[in-house]
Amino acid sequence: MTEPTEPNGRTDPIEPTPEILILGGTGEARALAAALDDAGYSFISSLAGRVGNPRLPVGPVRIGGFGGVDGLREWLASNRIRVVVDATHPFAATITRNAAQAAARAGVPLLRLRRDPWVPGERDRWVRVPDLPAAADAVRRRGTRVLLTTGRQDVGVFADIHTAWFLIRVVDPPTSALPPRHEILRSRGPYDYASELELLRRNEIDLLVTKNSGGSLTKAKLDAAATLGIDVVVVDRPAEPDVPTVSDVESARALLEGLLR
Ligand code: NAP
């Protein structure tokens, strides 16, 4: 963990004072950190500290919450951040909302870097739902052997479903209540098509549940499900604050160049 200033407020002589805060925890955030590092920008990445052994971006990193909107606003001011890039996951709705409010109150420009959502193709059998409770309802209605890929924090929503067996794929073990019939599969993407096909076949999965996270790292499960004619419950993304948004790292870097000129 590297904080950009010493307790007495003077700039650390080794790390340059960061001008850009990247709110991270995603592949895009790591790619942006690498691109900014290459281009010689001073930045710091922030992680929530949710997973035990996170993939770290290049460059300085701080880990842990800021303490809500006020905490983030104060952090931006005391570290003299000039631009915030919210590159968090499309389903990390709280930090995205907090970032919009804190940046506005601190008078710091905010840029949202968010990957595009997945779009169903002709072979896909999607059941789109607005949120996790609706996904649980969909499972109650149609699943018997379910691959659950919504992440550790959302498993509890499915805990009272007795009618299905769940293969729960997570990076770290869930701490919430679990459905009575389940197996935990600990793994971290990216996943390829052949191994996803094999996983679905071997476990006789008849329903896949996923958030519409987008991106290429975890998309293979959708292609494998389409090949096998398996229904996919897809949770739509939460609404976001109205801030300038780009979907790729190069666009983010180009906008940052303009903002920091
Ligand atoms: P969240 O519900 O939106 O945020 C909850 C709290 O966690 C925030 O209020 C903030 O605490 C802290 N937080 C979140 N992201 C942070 C960051 N990058 N740096 C510092 N503090 C952060 O977040 P979440 O859905 O739990 O996601 C946590 C992290 O995991 C994010 O960085 C996200 O990019 C990543 N992630 C999430 C998902 C997902 O499906 N949600 C999937 C993959 C990766 P304070 O209020 O104390 O500041």
PDB file of N, CA and C in Angstrom, residues 98-171:
ATOM      1  N   ASN A  98     -20.992   7.146  -5.150  1.00  0.00           N
ATOM      2  CA  ASN A  98     -20.181   7.963  -4.232  1.00  0.00           C
ATOM      3  C   ASN A  98     -19.156   8.803  -4.987  1.00  0.00           C
ATOM      4  N   ALA A  99     -18.548   8.199  -6.000  1.00  0.00           N
ATOM      5  CA  ALA A  99     -17.512   8.919  -6.753  1.00  0.00           C
ATOM      6  C   ALA A  99     -18.119  10.136  -7.437  1.00  0.00           C
ATOM      7  N   ALA A 100     -19.317   9.982  -7.997  1.00  0.00           N
ATOM      8  CA  ALA A 100     -19.956  11.106  -8.693  1.00  0.00           C
ATOM      9  C   ALA A 100     -20.222  12.246  -7.709  1.00  0.00           C
ATOM     10  N   GLN A 101     -20.734  11.888  -6.527  1.00  0.00           N
ATOM     11  CA  GLN A 101     -21.062  12.936  -5.550  1.00  0.00           C
ATOM     12  C   GLN A 101     -19.806  13.574  -4.972  1.00  0.00           C
ATOM     13  N   ALA A 102     -18.821  12.740  -4.646  1.00  0.00           N
ATOM     14  CA  ALA A 102     -17.603  13.263  -4.015  1.00  0.00           C
ATOM     15  C   ALA A 102     -16.827  14.135  -4.996  1.00  0.00           C
ATOM     16  N   ALA A 103     -16.722  13.693  -6.242  1.00  0.00           N
ATOM     17  CA  ALA A 103     -15.968  14.475  -7.231  1.00  0.00           C
ATOM     18  C   ALA A 103     -16.659  15.814  -7.470  1.00  0.00           C
ATOM     19  N   ALA A 104     -18.007  15.780  -7.565  1.00  0.00           N
ATOM     20  CA  ALA A 104     -18.744  17.028  -7.781  1.00  0.00           C
ATOM     21  C   ALA A 104     -18.508  17.992  -6.617  1.00  0.00           C
ATOM     22  N   ARG A 105     -18.591  17.467  -5.396  1.00  0.00           N
ATOM     23  CA  ARG A 105     -18.416  18.344  -4.218  1.00  0.00           C
ATOM     24  C   ARG A 105     -16.985  18.862  -4.096  1.00  0.00           C
ATOM     25  N   ALA A 106     -16.023  18.045  -4.534  1.00  0.00           N
ATOM     26  CA  ALA A 106     -14.617  18.472  -4.445  1.00  0.00           C
ATOM     27  C   ALA A 106     -14.217  19.322  -5.651  1.00  0.00           C
ATOM     28  N   GLY A 107     -15.110  19.421  -6.648  1.00  0.00           N
ATOM     29  CA  GLY A 107     -14.788  20.203  -7.840  1.00  0.00           C
ATOM     30  C   GLY A 107     -13.716  19.543  -8.703  1.00  0.00           C
ATOM     31  N   VAL A 108     -13.697  18.206  -8.685  1.00  0.00           N
ATOM     32  CA  VAL A 108     -12.698  17.461  -9.458  1.00  0.00           C
ATOM     33  C   VAL A 108     -13.409  16.760 -10.622  1.00  0.00           C
ATOM     34  N   PRO A 109     -12.890  16.894 -11.859  1.00  0.00           N
ATOM     35  CA  PRO A 109     -13.544  16.209 -12.978  1.00  0.00           C
ATOM     36  C   PRO A 109     -13.529  14.690 -12.785  1.00  0.00           C
ATOM     37  N   LEU A 110     -14.607  14.052 -13.226  1.00  0.00           N
ATOM     38  CA  LEU A 110     -14.747  12.595 -13.101  1.00  0.00           C
ATOM     39  C   LEU A 110     -15.000  12.011 -14.477  1.00  0.00           C
ATOM     40  N   LEU A 111     -14.299  10.935 -14.753  1.00  0.00           N
ATOM     41  CA  LEU A 111     -14.477  10.205 -16.004  1.00  0.00           C
ATOM     42  C   LEU A 111     -14.864   8.782 -15.646  1.00  0.00           C
ATOM     43  N   ARG A 112     -15.868   8.240 -16.308  1.00  0.00           N
ATOM     44  CA  ARG A 112     -16.271   6.845 -16.067  1.00  0.00           C
ATOM     45  C   ARG A 112     -15.720   5.983 -17.189  1.00  0.00           C
ATOM     46  N   LEU A 113     -14.957   4.952 -16.803  1.00  0.00           N
ATOM     47  CA  LEU A 113     -14.487   3.950 -17.772  1.00  0.00           C
ATOM     48  C   LEU A 113     -15.242   2.665 -17.462  1.00  0.00           C
ATOM     49  N   ARG A 114     -16.132   2.306 -18.368  1.00  0.00           N
ATOM     50  CA  ARG A 114     -16.988   1.133 -18.126  1.00  0.00           C
ATOM     51  C   ARG A 114     -17.082   0.328 -19.411  1.00  0.00           C
ATOM     52  N   ARG A 115     -16.727  -0.940 -19.318  1.00  0.00           N
ATOM     53  CA  ARG A 115     -16.772  -1.785 -20.517  1.00  0.00           C
ATOM     54  C   ARG A 115     -18.210  -1.922 -21.028  1.00  0.00           C
ATOM     55  N   ASP A 116     -18.340  -2.161 -22.324  1.00  0.00           N
ATOM     56  CA  ASP A 116     -19.672  -2.324 -22.911  1.00  0.00           C
ATOM     57  C   ASP A 116     -20.332  -3.598 -22.377  1.00  0.00           C
ATOM     58  N   PRO A 117     -21.665  -3.563 -22.299  1.00  0.00           N
ATOM     59  CA  PRO A 117     -22.360  -4.786 -21.866  1.00  0.00           C
ATOM     60  C   PRO A 117     -22.345  -5.851 -22.961  1.00  0.00           C
ATOM     61  N   TRP A 118     -22.606  -7.087 -22.591  1.00  0.00           N
ATOM     62  CA  TRP A 118     -22.813  -8.143 -23.583  1.00  0.00           C
ATOM     63  C   TRP A 118     -24.172  -7.932 -24.232  1.00  0.00           C
ATOM     64  N   VAL A 119     -24.241  -8.305 -25.489  1.00  0.00           N
ATOM     65  CA  VAL A 119     -25.500  -8.200 -26.243  1.00  0.00           C
ATOM     66  C   VAL A 119     -25.831  -9.594 -26.757  1.00  0.00           C
ATOM     67  N   PRO A 120     -27.076 -10.051 -26.579  1.00  0.00           N
ATOM     68  CA  PRO A 120     -27.378 -11.425 -26.998  1.00  0.00           C
ATOM     69  C   PRO A 120     -27.319 -11.593 -28.509  1.00  0.00           C
ATOM     70  N   GLY A 121     -26.761 -12.716 -28.943  1.00  0.00           N
ATOM     71  CA  GLY A 121     -26.770 -13.070 -30.357  1.00  0.00           C
ATOM     72  C   GLY A 121     -27.948 -13.978 -30.664  1.00  0.00           C
ATOM     73  N   GLU A 122     -28.025 -14.419 -31.908  1.00  0.00           N
ATOM     74  CA  GLU A 122     -29.191 -15.223 -32.334  1.00  0.00           C
ATOM     75  C   GLU A 122     -29.299 -16.546 -31.594  1.00  0.00           C
ATOM     76  N   ARG A 123     -28.157 -17.131 -31.239  1.00  0.00           N
ATOM     77  CA  ARG A 123     -28.198 -18.456 -30.603  1.00  0.00           C
ATOM     78  C   ARG A 123     -28.417 -18.371 -29.094  1.00  0.00           C
ATOM     79  N   ASP A 124     -28.283 -17.161 -28.536  1.00  0.00           N
ATOM     80  CA  ASP A 124     -28.365 -17.026 -27.074  1.00  0.00           C
ATOM     81  C   ASP A 124     -29.804 -17.140 -26.589  1.00  0.00           C
ATOM     82  N   ARG A 125     -29.973 -17.833 -25.454  1.00  0.00           N
ATOM     83  CA  ARG A 125     -31.313 -17.989 -24.851  1.00  0.00           C
ATOM     84  C   ARG A 125     -31.296 -17.240 -23.525  1.00  0.00           C
ATOM     85  N   TRP A 126     -31.404 -15.918 -23.628  1.00  0.00           N
ATOM     86  CA  TRP A 126     -31.300 -15.069 -22.433  1.00  0.00           C
ATOM     87  C   TRP A 126     -32.668 -14.838 -21.787  1.00  0.00           C
ATOM     88  N   VAL A 127     -32.655 -14.848 -20.469  1.00  0.00           N
ATOM     89  CA  VAL A 127     -33.795 -14.381 -19.680  1.00  0.00           C
ATOM     90  C   VAL A 127     -33.272 -13.160 -18.939  1.00  0.00           C
ATOM     91  N   ARG A 128     -33.629 -11.970 -19.395  1.00  0.00           N
ATOM     92  CA  ARG A 128     -33.087 -10.756 -18.773  1.00  0.00           C
ATOM     93  C   ARG A 128     -33.916 -10.371 -17.562  1.00  0.00           C
ATOM     94  N   VAL A 129     -33.214 -10.053 -16.481  1.00  0.00           N
ATOM     95  CA  VAL A 129     -33.901  -9.662 -15.242  1.00  0.00           C
ATOM     96  C   VAL A 129     -33.273  -8.365 -14.740  1.00  0.00           C
ATOM     97  N   PRO A 130     -34.046  -7.560 -13.981  1.00  0.00           N
ATOM     98  CA  PRO A 130     -33.527  -6.247 -13.583  1.00  0.00           C
ATOM     99  C   PRO A 130     -32.542  -6.277 -12.425  1.00  0.00           C
ATOM    100  N   ASP A 131     -32.599  -7.319 -11.587  1.00  0.00           N
ATOM    101  CA  ASP A 131     -31.734  -7.325 -10.400  1.00  0.00           C
ATOM    102  C   ASP A 131     -31.582  -8.761  -9.874  1.00  0.00           C
ATOM    103  N   LEU A 132     -30.814  -8.897  -8.802  1.00  0.00           N
ATOM    104  CA  LEU A 132     -30.521 -10.225  -8.257  1.00  0.00           C
ATOM    105  C   LEU A 132     -31.771 -10.932  -7.704  1.00  0.00           C
ATOM    106  N   PRO A 133     -32.652 -10.239  -6.949  1.00  0.00           N
ATOM    107  CA  PRO A 133     -33.857 -10.935  -6.480  1.00  0.00           C
ATOM    108  C   PRO A 133     -34.689 -11.484  -7.642  1.00  0.00           C
ATOM    109  N   ALA A 134     -34.745 -10.746  -8.740  1.00  0.00           N
ATOM    110  CA  ALA A 134     -35.487 -11.245  -9.909  1.00  0.00           C
ATOM    111  C   ALA A 134     -34.764 -12.446 -10.526  1.00  0.00           C
ATOM    112  N   ALA A 135     -33.442 -12.463 -10.438  1.00  0.00           N
ATOM    113  CA  ALA A 135     -32.691 -13.628 -10.925  1.00  0.00           C
ATOM    114  C   ALA A 135     -33.036 -14.856 -10.073  1.00  0.00           C
ATOM    115  N   ALA A 136     -33.147 -14.652  -8.764  1.00  0.00           N
ATOM    116  CA  ALA A 136     -33.514 -15.770  -7.881  1.00  0.00           C
ATOM    117  C   ALA A 136     -34.911 -16.286  -8.231  1.00  0.00           C
ATOM    118  N   ASP A 137     -35.838 -15.375  -8.536  1.00  0.00           N
ATOM    119  CA  ASP A 137     -37.182 -15.800  -8.950  1.00  0.00           C
ATOM    120  C   ASP A 137     -37.109 -16.641 -10.217  1.00  0.00           C
ATOM    121  N   ALA A 138     -36.289 -16.202 -11.161  1.00  0.00           N
ATOM    122  CA  ALA A 138     -36.152 -16.933 -12.427  1.00  0.00           C
ATOM    123  C   ALA A 138     -35.584 -18.330 -12.175  1.00  0.00           C
ATOM    124  N   VAL A 139     -34.645 -18.447 -11.238  1.00  0.00           N
ATOM    125  CA  VAL A 139     -34.079 -19.760 -10.917  1.00  0.00           C
ATOM    126  C   VAL A 139     -35.153 -20.646 -10.291  1.00  0.00           C
ATOM    127  N   ARG A 140     -35.955 -20.074  -9.401  1.00  0.00           N
ATOM    128  CA  ARG A 140     -37.027 -20.847  -8.759  1.00  0.00           C
ATOM    129  C   ARG A 140     -37.966 -21.436  -9.808  1.00  0.00           C
ATOM    130  N   ARG A 141     -38.196 -20.661 -10.877  1.00  0.00           N
ATOM    131  CA  ARG A 141     -39.149 -21.101 -11.895  1.00  0.00           C
ATOM    132  C   ARG A 141     -38.580 -22.134 -12.846  1.00  0.00           C
ATOM    133  N   ARG A 142     -37.246 -22.056 -13.138  1.00  0.00           N
ATOM    134  CA  ARG A 142     -36.797 -22.882 -14.258  1.00  0.00           C
ATOM    135  C   ARG A 142     -35.537 -23.717 -14.043  1.00  0.00           C
ATOM    136  N   GLY A 143     -34.773 -23.532 -12.980  1.00  0.00           N
ATOM    137  CA  GLY A 143     -33.489 -24.237 -12.905  1.00  0.00           C
ATOM    138  C   GLY A 143     -33.547 -25.519 -12.102  1.00  0.00           C
ATOM    139  N   THR A 144     -32.770 -26.501 -12.496  1.00  0.00           N
ATOM    140  CA  THR A 144     -32.565 -27.657 -11.617  1.00  0.00           C
ATOM    141  C   THR A 144     -31.085 -27.828 -11.290  1.00  0.00           C
ATOM    142  N   ARG A 145     -30.230 -27.588 -12.297  1.00  0.00           N
ATOM    143  CA  ARG A 145     -28.779 -27.644 -12.055  1.00  0.00           C
ATOM    144  C   ARG A 145     -28.190 -26.336 -12.579  1.00  0.00           C
ATOM    145  N   VAL A 146     -27.782 -25.498 -11.643  1.00  0.00           N
ATOM    146  CA  VAL A 146     -27.509 -24.091 -11.939  1.00  0.00           C
ATOM    147  C   VAL A 146     -26.025 -23.778 -11.768  1.00  0.00           C
ATOM    148  N   LEU A 147     -25.439 -23.136 -12.760  1.00  0.00           N
ATOM    149  CA  LEU A 147     -24.097 -22.563 -12.579  1.00  0.00           C
ATOM    150  C   LEU A 147     -24.284 -21.100 -12.188  1.00  0.00           C
ATOM    151  N   LEU A 148     -23.878 -20.761 -10.957  1.00  0.00           N
ATOM    152  CA  LEU A 148     -24.081 -19.412 -10.417  1.00  0.00           C
ATOM    153  C   LEU A 148     -22.756 -18.660 -10.481  1.00  0.00           C
ATOM    154  N   THR A 149     -22.717 -17.581 -11.269  1.00  0.00           N
ATOM    155  CA  THR A 149     -21.451 -16.850 -11.483  1.00  0.00           C
ATOM    156  C   THR A 149     -21.602 -15.371 -11.125  1.00  0.00           C
ATOM    157  N   THR A 150     -22.541 -15.078 -10.228  1.00  0.00           N
ATOM    158  CA  THR A 150     -22.812 -13.672  -9.914  1.00  0.00           C
ATOM    159  C   THR A 150     -21.841 -13.093  -8.887  1.00  0.00           C
ATOM    160  N   GLY A 151     -20.979 -13.928  -8.325  1.00  0.00           N
ATOM    161  CA  GLY A 151     -19.981 -13.411  -7.383  1.00  0.00           C
ATOM    162  C   GLY A 151     -20.362 -13.709  -5.942  1.00  0.00           C
ATOM    163  N   ARG A 152     -19.346 -13.728  -5.121  1.00  0.00           N
ATOM    164  CA  ARG A 152     -19.451 -14.102  -3.705  1.00  0.00           C
ATOM    165  C   ARG A 152     -20.502 -13.298  -2.952  1.00  0.00           C
ATOM    166  N   GLN A 153     -20.570 -11.985  -3.227  1.00  0.00           N
ATOM    167  CA  GLN A 153     -21.418 -11.111  -2.416  1.00  0.00           C
ATOM    168  C   GLN A 153     -22.900 -11.319  -2.673  1.00  0.00           C
ATOM    169  N   ASP A 154     -23.236 -11.955  -3.785  1.00  0.00           N
ATOM    170  CA  ASP A 154     -24.649 -12.063  -4.164  1.00  0.00           C
ATOM    171  C   ASP A 154     -25.211 -13.469  -3.990  1.00  0.00           C
ATOM    172  N   VAL A 155     -24.451 -14.368  -3.397  1.00  0.00           N
ATOM    173  CA  VAL A 155     -24.910 -15.756  -3.269  1.00  0.00           C
ATOM    174  C   VAL A 155     -26.109 -15.859  -2.322  1.00  0.00           C
ATOM    175  N   GLY A 156     -26.119 -15.037  -1.274  1.00  0.00           N
ATOM    176  CA  GLY A 156     -27.156 -15.123  -0.255  1.00  0.00           C
ATOM    177  C   GLY A 156     -28.570 -14.989  -0.807  1.00  0.00           C
ATOM    178  N   VAL A 157     -28.714 -14.276  -1.910  1.00  0.00           N
ATOM    179  CA  VAL A 157     -30.037 -14.066  -2.525  1.00  0.00           C
ATOM    180  C   VAL A 157     -30.650 -15.405  -2.955  1.00  0.00           C
ATOM    181  N   PHE A 158     -29.796 -16.410  -3.192  1.00  0.00           N
ATOM    182  CA  PHE A 158     -30.271 -17.698  -3.693  1.00  0.00           C
ATOM    183  C   PHE A 158     -30.389 -18.739  -2.573  1.00  0.00           C
ATOM    184  N   ALA A 159     -30.126 -18.310  -1.329  1.00  0.00           N
ATOM    185  CA  ALA A 159     -29.960 -19.264  -0.226  1.00  0.00           C
ATOM    186  C   ALA A 159     -31.217 -20.057   0.106  1.00  0.00           C
ATOM    187  N   ASP A 160     -32.399 -19.501  -0.187  1.00  0.00           N
ATOM    188  CA  ASP A 160     -33.619 -20.223   0.205  1.00  0.00           C
ATOM    189  C   ASP A 160     -34.191 -21.068  -0.940  1.00  0.00           C
ATOM    190  N   ILE A 161     -33.406 -21.294  -1.964  1.00  0.00           N
ATOM    191  CA  ILE A 161     -33.906 -22.095  -3.095  1.00  0.00           C
ATOM    192  C   ILE A 161     -33.555 -23.571  -2.862  1.00  0.00           C
ATOM    193  N   HIS A 162     -34.596 -24.362  -2.626  1.00  0.00           N
ATOM    194  CA  HIS A 162     -34.407 -25.783  -2.313  1.00  0.00           C
ATOM    195  C   HIS A 162     -34.573 -26.656  -3.550  1.00  0.00           C
ATOM    196  N   THR A 163     -35.118 -26.044  -4.610  1.00  0.00           N
ATOM    197  CA  THR A 163     -35.515 -26.847  -5.762  1.00  0.00           C
ATOM    198  C   THR A 163     -34.390 -27.049  -6.765  1.00  0.00           C
ATOM    199  N   ALA A 164     -33.240 -26.432  -6.543  1.00  0.00           N
ATOM    200  CA  ALA A 164     -32.151 -26.528  -7.512  1.00  0.00           C
ATOM    201  C   ALA A 164     -30.842 -26.878  -6.809  1.00  0.00           C
ATOM    202  N   TRP A 165     -29.945 -27.499  -7.569  1.00  0.00           N
ATOM    203  CA  TRP A 165     -28.562 -27.706  -7.114  1.00  0.00           C
ATOM    204  C   TRP A 165     -27.708 -26.620  -7.767  1.00  0.00           C
ATOM    205  N   PHE A 166     -26.796 -26.036  -6.992  1.00  0.00           N
ATOM    206  CA  PHE A 166     -25.986 -24.920  -7.495  1.00  0.00           C
ATOM    207  C   PHE A 166     -24.510 -25.289  -7.547  1.00  0.00           C
ATOM    208  N   LEU A 167     -23.893 -24.998  -8.667  1.00  0.00           N
ATOM    209  CA  LEU A 167     -22.432 -24.961  -8.737  1.00  0.00           C
ATOM    210  C   LEU A 167     -22.089 -23.478  -8.623  1.00  0.00           C
ATOM    211  N   ILE A 168     -21.462 -23.101  -7.503  1.00  0.00           N
ATOM    212  CA  ILE A 168     -21.238 -21.677  -7.193  1.00  0.00           C
ATOM    213  C   ILE A 168     -19.773 -21.353  -7.479  1.00  0.00           C
ATOM    214  N   ARG A 169     -19.543 -20.593  -8.540  1.00  0.00           N
ATOM    215  CA  ARG A 169     -18.157 -20.282  -8.909  1.00  0.00           C
ATOM    216  C   ARG A 169     -17.765 -18.916  -8.345  1.00  0.00           C
ATOM    217  N   VAL A 170     -16.720 -18.926  -7.494  1.00  0.00           N
ATOM    218  CA  VAL A 170     -16.303 -17.704  -6.792  1.00  0.00           C
ATOM    219  C   VAL A 170     -14.779 -17.652  -6.685  1.00  0.00           C
ATOM    220  N   VAL A 171     -14.268 -16.435  -6.539  1.00  0.00           N
ATOM    221  CA  VAL A 171     -12.821 -16.274  -6.316  1.00  0.00           C
ATOM    222  C   VAL A 171     -12.500 -16.644  -4.859  1.00  0.00           C
TER     223      VAL A 171
END
